[in-house]
Amino acid sequence: TLFRSQSGRMSVAGLKKQFHKAHQMFSEKLSGVQGTRLDDEFKEMERKILVTNKAVLELLTKTASYLQPNPAYRAKLELRNTMSKITGHIKEMGYPQPEGILGECMWYYGRELGEKSALGSTLMNVGHTMKQLAEVKDAFHINVKQNFIAPLQFFQDRDLKEILHILKKLEGRRLAYDYKRNRRGAFADEEIDIAANKFEESKELAETNMFNILENDAEQVSQLAAFIEAALDYHKQATEILQPLHNEFHKLLLNYSNRRKKKCKPKAEVVRNTEANERYRHNGLGYSSVLYSSGL
């Protein structure tokens, strides 16, 4: 019974605090009541923190879209990987790279045409190269996730969430202090002083944390550098894979331009020529000698 009464008093006190904060907030928004103003330096740091938080959230989302452009398959893949972790299957499924899908298509139809076909052999070569590009891109994705996305996510989950919580608490304590300060007759001076001290304590904590985050932004710069390094390494490897194929195409096209084109000889013409040759041979003359003597 004692516990219930104490918890009841605490809940009533908590409701009163929430009411005081809400009343002060609406008074400031609707009636233009001035609350305690924070200094410009503090407000500028707060603005930068909020922009940083928004930037990190956007970067995490947009980087995921950059690595895995298909949103439907991305969602499907995330669901499968989550279910795999729940069921104890640690290995994650990879995103099907477009280069790999295109490479498989080229390889299949190249094999259908056969290696003796110029188009068939070329499709197989290009298909093999595209599948190599897909493997390199997989490695690029892993690199970006480990050295860019994971550290950025950790920064967001730990530092930014913590400072946002501190700022929210600071705003609550400011509202509580201003409500009591504006009603000195309804509250004892000691109670107002306690509210003021709590507000100053939260302000100092917020200021220190914001300063530390903004001063240590070199860590986020190094993460962006890691992203660019991974992208550069991927494109270098892609160039190394594509360059030999490009050189081979140059040789092939040069050979095709120098090679005399074969003329198509219809089967009906072949039959007539064969019958004529048989008749001339029967008369003791060769078909080729007749052509020669006729000047053809």
Short mmCIF file of C-alpha atoms in Angstrom, two decimals:
data_model
loop_
_atom_site.label_atom_id
_atom_site.label_comp_id
_atom_site.label_asym_id
_atom_site.label_seq_id
_atom_site.Cartn_x
_atom_site.Cartn_y
_atom_site.Cartn_z
CA THR A 1 0.00 0.00 0.00
CA LEU A 2 2.86 2.36 0.86
CA PHE A 3 4.57 1.56 -2.46
CA ARG A 4 1.35 2.26 -4.35
CA SER A 5 0.84 5.60 -2.62
CA GLN A 6 4.46 6.64 -3.29
CA SER A 7 4.28 5.63 -6.93
CA GLY A 8 0.94 7.43 -7.19
CA ARG A 9 2.48 10.64 -5.80
CA MET A 10 5.44 10.26 -8.20
CA SER A 11 3.14 9.82 -11.18
CA VAL A 12 1.12 12.89 -10.17
CA ALA A 13 4.33 14.89 -9.76
CA GLY A 14 5.49 13.67 -13.15
CA LEU A 15 2.22 14.71 -14.76
CA LYS A 16 2.51 18.14 -13.14
CA LYS A 17 6.01 18.57 -14.57
CA GLN A 18 4.82 17.60 -18.05
CA PHE A 19 1.90 20.01 -17.73
CA HIS A 20 4.22 22.86 -16.66
CA LYS A 21 6.54 22.25 -19.62
CA ALA A 22 3.67 22.01 -22.10
CA HIS A 23 2.08 25.19 -20.69
CA GLN A 24 5.35 27.10 -21.01
CA MET A 25 5.93 25.85 -24.54
CA PHE A 26 2.46 26.87 -25.73
CA SER A 27 2.82 30.23 -24.00
CA GLU A 28 6.01 30.88 -25.96
CA LYS A 29 4.58 29.63 -29.26
CA LEU A 30 1.14 31.24 -29.09
CA SER A 31 1.42 34.18 -26.71
CA GLY A 32 4.98 35.26 -27.52
CA VAL A 33 6.23 34.79 -23.94
CA GLN A 34 10.02 35.06 -23.89
CA GLY A 35 11.90 32.07 -22.54
CA THR A 36 15.50 31.94 -21.34
CA ARG A 37 17.71 32.67 -24.36
CA LEU A 38 20.80 30.61 -24.98
CA ASP A 39 23.90 32.41 -26.25
CA ASP A 40 24.59 32.61 -29.99
CA GLU A 41 27.65 30.36 -29.80
CA PHE A 42 25.59 27.63 -28.17
CA LYS A 43 22.80 28.01 -30.75
CA GLU A 44 25.29 27.78 -33.63
CA MET A 45 26.80 24.58 -32.21
CA GLU A 46 23.30 23.16 -31.79
CA ARG A 47 22.46 24.02 -35.41
CA LYS A 48 25.61 22.26 -36.65
CA ILE A 49 24.84 19.18 -34.56
CA LEU A 50 21.31 18.95 -35.99
CA VAL A 51 22.63 19.37 -39.54
CA THR A 52 25.32 16.74 -38.90
CA ASN A 53 22.74 14.28 -37.60
CA LYS A 54 20.52 14.84 -40.63
CA ALA A 55 23.51 14.55 -42.99
CA VAL A 56 24.63 11.24 -41.45
CA LEU A 57 21.13 9.76 -41.66
CA GLU A 58 20.84 10.83 -45.32
CA LEU A 59 24.31 9.52 -46.14
CA LEU A 60 23.52 6.11 -44.65
CA THR A 61 20.30 5.86 -46.67
CA LYS A 62 21.74 7.21 -49.93
CA THR A 63 24.90 5.08 -49.70
CA ALA A 64 22.76 1.96 -49.32
CA SER A 65 20.79 3.03 -52.42
CA TYR A 66 24.06 3.69 -54.28
CA LEU A 67 25.40 0.22 -53.52
CA GLN A 68 22.06 -1.54 -54.02
CA PRO A 69 19.89 0.52 -56.41
CA ASN A 70 16.88 -1.84 -56.53
CA PRO A 71 14.75 -0.86 -53.48
CA ALA A 72 12.43 -3.88 -53.72
CA TYR A 73 15.29 -6.39 -53.84
CA ARG A 74 17.16 -4.42 -51.15
CA ALA A 75 14.19 -4.75 -48.80
CA LYS A 76 13.82 -8.43 -49.67
CA LEU A 77 17.51 -9.00 -49.01
CA GLU A 78 17.40 -7.22 -45.65
CA LEU A 79 14.41 -9.34 -44.61
CA ARG A 80 16.15 -12.58 -45.64
CA ASN A 81 19.36 -11.64 -43.84
CA THR A 82 17.40 -10.71 -40.70
CA MET A 83 15.57 -14.04 -40.79
CA SER A 84 18.88 -15.85 -41.35
CA LYS A 85 20.34 -14.24 -38.22
CA ILE A 86 17.25 -15.18 -36.20
CA THR A 87 17.43 -18.80 -37.36
CA GLY A 88 21.18 -18.96 -36.72
CA HIS A 89 22.44 -18.82 -40.30
CA ILE A 90 25.23 -16.24 -40.01
CA LYS A 91 26.17 -16.04 -43.70
CA GLU A 92 24.43 -13.13 -45.41
CA MET A 93 23.10 -13.23 -48.96
CA GLY A 94 24.82 -10.90 -51.41
CA TYR A 95 23.16 -8.37 -53.67
CA PRO A 96 22.95 -9.60 -57.31
CA GLN A 97 25.17 -7.19 -59.19
CA PRO A 98 23.78 -5.96 -62.57
CA GLU A 99 27.16 -6.71 -64.15
CA GLY A 100 26.89 -10.33 -63.07
CA ILE A 101 23.33 -10.69 -64.37
CA LEU A 102 24.30 -9.18 -67.72
CA GLY A 103 27.43 -11.34 -67.83
CA GLU A 104 25.41 -14.53 -67.28
CA CYS A 105 23.06 -13.52 -70.10
CA MET A 106 25.95 -12.89 -72.51
CA TRP A 107 27.71 -16.11 -71.55
CA TYR A 108 24.55 -18.18 -72.05
CA TYR A 109 23.77 -16.91 -75.55
CA GLY A 110 27.42 -16.94 -76.56
CA ARG A 111 27.55 -20.62 -75.65
CA GLU A 112 24.32 -21.21 -77.61
CA LEU A 113 25.87 -19.66 -80.72
CA GLY A 114 29.10 -21.59 -80.19
CA GLU A 115 32.76 -20.62 -80.02
CA LYS A 116 33.17 -20.95 -83.80
CA SER A 117 30.75 -18.06 -84.23
CA ALA A 118 32.45 -14.66 -84.05
CA LEU A 119 29.50 -13.23 -82.12
CA GLY A 120 29.24 -16.32 -79.93
CA SER A 121 32.89 -16.28 -78.85
CA THR A 122 32.77 -12.51 -78.32
CA LEU A 123 29.66 -12.76 -76.15
CA MET A 124 31.34 -15.41 -74.04
CA ASN A 125 34.45 -13.25 -73.58
CA VAL A 126 32.46 -10.16 -72.67
CA GLY A 127 30.19 -12.20 -70.38
CA HIS A 128 33.21 -13.59 -68.53
CA THR A 129 34.59 -10.05 -68.13
CA MET A 130 31.26 -8.73 -66.81
CA LYS A 131 31.16 -11.51 -64.22
CA GLN A 132 34.67 -10.50 -63.14
CA LEU A 133 33.43 -6.93 -62.73
CA ALA A 134 30.59 -8.21 -60.54
CA GLU A 135 33.12 -9.93 -58.24
CA VAL A 136 35.17 -6.74 -57.97
CA LYS A 137 32.00 -4.77 -57.20
CA ASP A 138 31.11 -7.23 -54.44
CA ALA A 139 34.51 -6.55 -52.87
CA PHE A 140 33.88 -2.80 -53.23
CA HIS A 141 30.55 -3.15 -51.42
CA ILE A 142 32.17 -5.04 -48.53
CA ASN A 143 34.91 -2.41 -48.30
CA VAL A 144 32.41 0.48 -48.19
CA LYS A 145 30.21 -1.26 -45.61
CA GLN A 146 33.15 -1.99 -43.30
CA ASN A 147 35.11 1.26 -43.62
CA PHE A 148 32.40 3.85 -44.29
CA ILE A 149 28.86 2.72 -43.42
CA ALA A 150 29.68 0.83 -40.20
CA PRO A 151 31.75 3.65 -38.58
CA LEU A 152 29.17 6.24 -39.66
CA GLN A 153 26.35 4.14 -38.20
CA PHE A 154 28.30 3.77 -34.95
CA PHE A 155 28.81 7.55 -34.81
CA GLN A 156 25.10 8.09 -35.32
CA ASP A 157 24.00 5.42 -32.84
CA ARG A 158 26.38 6.47 -30.07
CA ASP A 159 27.47 10.12 -30.25
CA LEU A 160 24.65 11.79 -32.16
CA LYS A 161 21.80 9.99 -30.41
CA GLU A 162 23.36 10.81 -27.05
CA ILE A 163 23.74 14.52 -27.78
CA LEU A 164 20.20 14.70 -29.18
CA HIS A 165 18.93 13.14 -25.97
CA ILE A 166 20.94 15.67 -23.92
CA LEU A 167 19.56 18.59 -25.97
CA LYS A 168 16.01 17.30 -25.54
CA LYS A 169 16.54 17.04 -21.79
CA LEU A 170 18.03 20.54 -21.75
CA GLU A 171 14.96 21.97 -23.49
CA GLY A 172 12.69 20.21 -20.98
CA ARG A 173 14.62 21.64 -18.05
CA ARG A 174 14.59 25.12 -19.60
CA LEU A 175 10.81 24.99 -19.98
CA ALA A 176 10.45 23.78 -16.38
CA TYR A 177 12.74 26.55 -15.09
CA ASP A 178 11.02 29.30 -17.10
CA TYR A 179 7.57 28.15 -15.97
CA LYS A 180 8.57 28.41 -12.31
CA ARG A 181 10.61 31.61 -12.80
CA ASN A 182 7.59 33.35 -14.33
CA ARG A 183 5.44 32.31 -11.33
CA ARG A 184 7.60 33.20 -8.37
CA GLY A 185 4.61 33.63 -6.11
CA ALA A 186 3.43 30.07 -6.74
CA PHE A 187 6.84 28.44 -6.19
CA ALA A 188 9.39 28.79 -3.42
CA ASP A 189 12.72 30.44 -4.26
CA GLU A 190 14.52 27.23 -3.35
CA GLU A 191 12.46 25.25 -5.89
CA ILE A 192 13.20 27.85 -8.57
CA ASP A 193 16.93 27.71 -7.74
CA ILE A 194 16.90 23.91 -8.06
CA ALA A 195 15.27 24.19 -11.50
CA ALA A 196 17.85 26.83 -12.51
CA ASN A 197 20.76 24.63 -11.38
CA LYS A 198 19.41 21.63 -13.29
CA PHE A 199 19.05 23.80 -16.39
CA GLU A 200 22.63 25.11 -16.09
CA GLU A 201 23.92 21.58 -15.47
CA SER A 202 22.25 20.30 -18.68
CA LYS A 203 23.47 23.31 -20.66
CA GLU A 204 27.06 22.72 -19.59
CA LEU A 205 26.82 19.00 -20.44
CA ALA A 206 25.29 19.73 -23.86
CA GLU A 207 27.87 22.40 -24.62
CA THR A 208 30.77 20.09 -23.73
CA ASN A 209 29.44 17.19 -25.80
CA MET A 210 28.63 19.34 -28.83
CA PHE A 211 32.09 20.91 -28.70
CA ASN A 212 33.77 17.49 -28.57
CA ILE A 213 31.75 16.15 -31.52
CA LEU A 214 32.37 19.19 -33.71
CA GLU A 215 36.06 19.36 -32.83
CA ASN A 216 36.58 15.67 -33.66
CA ASP A 217 34.92 15.75 -37.09
CA ALA A 218 38.27 14.71 -38.61
CA GLU A 219 37.12 11.16 -37.87
CA GLN A 220 34.18 11.54 -40.25
CA VAL A 221 36.51 13.12 -42.83
CA SER A 222 38.73 10.03 -42.62
CA GLN A 223 35.65 7.84 -43.20
CA LEU A 224 34.80 9.81 -46.35
CA ALA A 225 38.42 9.41 -47.46
CA ALA A 226 38.06 5.64 -46.96
CA PHE A 227 34.96 5.70 -49.16
CA ILE A 228 36.79 7.52 -51.97
CA GLU A 229 39.77 5.18 -51.66
CA ALA A 230 37.46 2.17 -51.98
CA ALA A 231 35.76 3.71 -55.04
CA LEU A 232 39.12 4.51 -56.64
CA ASP A 233 40.39 0.98 -56.01
CA TYR A 234 37.21 -0.46 -57.55
CA HIS A 235 37.52 1.65 -60.70
CA LYS A 236 41.22 0.82 -61.03
CA GLN A 237 40.46 -2.89 -60.88
CA ALA A 238 37.58 -2.44 -63.31
CA THR A 239 39.93 -0.67 -65.75
CA GLU A 240 42.49 -3.46 -65.42
CA ILE A 241 39.78 -6.01 -66.26
CA LEU A 242 38.29 -4.06 -69.17
CA GLN A 243 41.52 -2.85 -70.80
CA PRO A 244 42.66 -6.25 -72.23
CA LEU A 245 39.17 -6.84 -73.65
CA HIS A 246 39.17 -3.36 -75.17
CA ASN A 247 42.55 -4.07 -76.81
CA GLU A 248 41.24 -7.38 -78.13
CA PHE A 249 38.22 -5.65 -79.66
CA HIS A 250 40.51 -3.15 -81.38
CA LYS A 251 42.44 -6.00 -83.01
CA LEU A 252 39.27 -7.86 -83.98
CA LEU A 253 37.69 -4.81 -85.60
CA LEU A 254 40.92 -4.07 -87.47
CA ASN A 255 41.00 -7.64 -88.82
CA TYR A 256 37.36 -7.41 -89.87
CA SER A 257 37.98 -4.19 -91.77
CA ASN A 258 40.95 -5.72 -93.67
CA ARG A 259 39.28 -9.05 -94.40
CA ARG A 260 37.51 -9.58 -97.71
CA LYS A 261 33.87 -10.27 -97.21
CA LYS A 262 32.56 -13.63 -98.36
CA LYS A 263 29.77 -13.59 -100.90
CA CYS A 264 26.74 -15.65 -100.27
CA LYS A 265 26.22 -18.23 -103.05
CA PRO A 266 22.58 -19.39 -103.09
CA LYS A 267 22.03 -23.15 -103.24
CA ALA A 268 19.98 -22.94 -106.45
CA GLU A 269 22.94 -21.32 -108.28
CA VAL A 270 25.25 -24.05 -107.01
CA VAL A 271 22.89 -26.72 -108.39
CA ARG A 272 22.78 -25.04 -111.83
CA ASN A 273 26.56 -24.67 -111.95
CA THR A 274 27.00 -28.30 -110.97
CA GLU A 275 24.56 -29.48 -113.69
CA ALA A 276 26.32 -27.33 -116.32
CA ASN A 277 29.69 -28.69 -115.32
CA GLU A 278 28.42 -32.24 -115.67
CA ARG A 279 27.13 -31.53 -119.20
CA TYR A 280 30.41 -29.98 -120.35
CA ARG A 281 32.40 -32.79 -118.80
CA HIS A 282 30.19 -35.27 -120.63
CA ASN A 283 31.04 -33.47 -123.91
CA GLY A 284 34.73 -33.59 -123.10
CA LEU A 285 35.04 -29.99 -121.92
CA GLY A 286 35.65 -28.72 -118.43
CA TYR A 287 33.39 -26.02 -117.06
CA SER A 288 36.36 -23.90 -116.04
CA SER A 289 37.93 -24.12 -119.54
CA VAL A 290 34.66 -22.94 -121.12
CA LEU A 291 34.59 -19.96 -118.76
CA TYR A 292 38.21 -19.19 -119.64
CA SER A 293 37.69 -19.42 -123.37
CA SER A 294 34.58 -17.24 -123.17
CA GLY A 295 36.59 -14.56 -121.36
CA LEU A 296 34.58 -14.87 -118.17
#
